[in-house]
């Protein structure tokens, strides 16, 4: 395939969906993952309407073997991966740490942190076959500005940044570029869940945010090991 092949997790809504569509507009073949098959099929229709192409992968990030299986399938189908956008995440339970149940805590860490380690482990060999591999992980403003009641979520995002920066440093002499992107407050369902009293129309839409995110996955991007914040 002549197109850049870029994997997007959590591609069925919010920033992930907007990024998948923008990647398709820019000529990438999008490998889109999400839990909902119906939502992925809707995304596929939108990508096709843009003249783009996609591979749909319904999957649960908590499935410990899902990324390994996906990596094997992509190796067979394409032989490489050019871009990786680790976008999928959950808010988890907001509240005092002692009031948060083990199930909610463990799911937040599993989806936001551990799944991204599995993603790196499964996709690194495919990215090494690309001439210009790029990887970006979506973080949050709670990392530089920790706050009360966001404990599990911000811990998972702090851990994610640690993973990403370690991976960037491990590949400093190789073509792979790895960065963190902090979109800030964005008009998404997760933001509305976290801040129900906030006026969503006061926030930038995902379609605006991805104009600064998607270029990090292009061959022309040279930065690595950086934390890039959306500039309004």
GROMACS .gro file of C-alpha atoms in nm, residues 118-208:
model
   91
  118UNK     CA    1   0.024  -0.370   2.526
  119UNK     CA    2  -0.029  -0.149   2.221
  120UNK     CA    3   0.337  -0.045   2.219
  121UNK     CA    4   0.453  -0.403   2.268
  122UNK     CA    5   0.242  -0.534   1.979
  123UNK     CA    6   0.295  -0.250   1.731
  124UNK     CA    7   0.664  -0.166   1.782
  125UNK     CA    8   0.784  -0.439   1.540
  126UNK     CA    9   0.546  -0.309   1.270
  127UNK     CA   10   0.651   0.053   1.324
  128UNK     CA   11   1.014  -0.052   1.286
  129UNK     CA   12   0.933  -0.158   0.930
  130UNK     CA   13   0.817   0.194   0.838
  131UNK     CA   14   1.052   0.451   0.689
  132UNK     CA   15   0.897   0.729   0.900
  133UNK     CA   16   0.710   0.584   1.200
  134UNK     CA   17   0.522   0.822   1.427
  135UNK     CA   18   0.336   0.763   1.755
  136UNK     CA   19   0.124   1.000   1.963
  137UNK     CA   20  -0.060   0.939   2.291
  138UNK     CA   21  -0.343   1.154   2.421
  139UNK     CA   22  -0.289   1.287   2.773
  140UNK     CA   23  -0.464   1.545   2.990
  141UNK     CA   24  -0.412   1.876   3.162
  142UNK     CA   25  -0.445   1.703   3.499
  143UNK     CA   26  -0.090   1.571   3.460
  144UNK     CA   27   0.087   1.907   3.504
  145UNK     CA   28  -0.196   2.035   3.727
  146UNK     CA   29  -0.311   1.752   3.958
  147UNK     CA   30  -0.637   1.808   4.137
  148UNK     CA   31  -0.854   1.654   4.406
  149UNK     CA   32  -1.102   1.380   4.316
  150UNK     CA   33  -0.935   1.289   3.984
  151UNK     CA   34  -0.691   1.039   4.139
  152UNK     CA   35  -0.722   0.724   3.923
  153UNK     CA   36  -0.760   0.915   3.596
  154UNK     CA   37  -0.467   1.145   3.653
  155UNK     CA   38  -0.251   0.861   3.784
  156UNK     CA   39  -0.321   0.664   3.466
  157UNK     CA   40  -0.233   0.963   3.245
  158UNK     CA   41   0.085   1.034   3.441
  159UNK     CA   42   0.183   0.672   3.390
  160UNK     CA   43   0.102   0.694   3.020
  161UNK     CA   44   0.329   0.994   2.979
  162UNK     CA   45   0.605   0.805   3.156
  163UNK     CA   46   0.568   0.513   2.915
  164UNK     CA   47   0.568   0.739   2.611
  165UNK     CA   48   0.875   0.936   2.714
  166UNK     CA   49   1.064   0.615   2.795
  167UNK     CA   50   0.975   0.477   2.451
  168UNK     CA   51   1.085   0.799   2.284
  169UNK     CA   52   1.420   0.787   2.465
  170UNK     CA   53   1.471   0.421   2.378
  171UNK     CA   54   1.433   0.512   2.009
  172UNK     CA   55   1.625   0.841   2.005
  173UNK     CA   56   1.868   0.711   1.741
  174UNK     CA   57   1.599   0.543   1.530
  175UNK     CA   58   1.337   0.687   1.291
  176UNK     CA   59   1.047   0.648   1.538
  177UNK     CA   60   0.912   0.974   1.681
  178UNK     CA   61   0.698   0.950   1.996
  179UNK     CA   62   0.511   1.243   2.148
  180UNK     CA   63   0.236   1.328   2.397
  181UNK     CA   64  -0.055   1.550   2.295
  182UNK     CA   65  -0.263   1.735   2.553
  183UNK     CA   66  -0.583   1.857   2.384
  184UNK     CA   67  -0.701   2.059   2.682
  185UNK     CA   68  -1.071   2.100   2.749
  186UNK     CA   69  -1.249   1.977   2.436
  187UNK     CA   70  -1.616   1.940   2.343
  188UNK     CA   71  -1.645   1.564   2.396
  189UNK     CA   72  -1.875   1.328   2.579
  190UNK     CA   73  -1.605   1.254   2.838
  191UNK     CA   74  -1.563   1.624   2.913
  192UNK     CA   75  -1.940   1.664   2.951
  193UNK     CA   76  -1.944   1.371   3.193
  194UNK     CA   77  -1.665   1.526   3.401
  195UNK     CA   78  -1.798   1.883   3.389
  196UNK     CA   79  -2.178   1.863   3.349
  197UNK     CA   80  -2.234   2.230   3.438
  198UNK     CA   81  -1.990   2.358   3.175
  199UNK     CA   82  -2.117   2.513   2.852
  200UNK     CA   83  -1.984   2.276   2.582
  201UNK     CA   84  -2.008   2.548   2.318
  202UNK     CA   85  -1.739   2.740   2.504
  203UNK     CA   86  -1.490   2.465   2.419
  204UNK     CA   87  -1.311   2.385   2.093
  205UNK     CA   88  -1.462   2.100   1.894
  206UNK     CA   89  -1.260   1.783   1.827
  207UNK     CA   90  -1.244   1.880   1.459
  208UNK     CA   91  -1.050   2.192   1.559
   0.00000   0.00000   0.00000
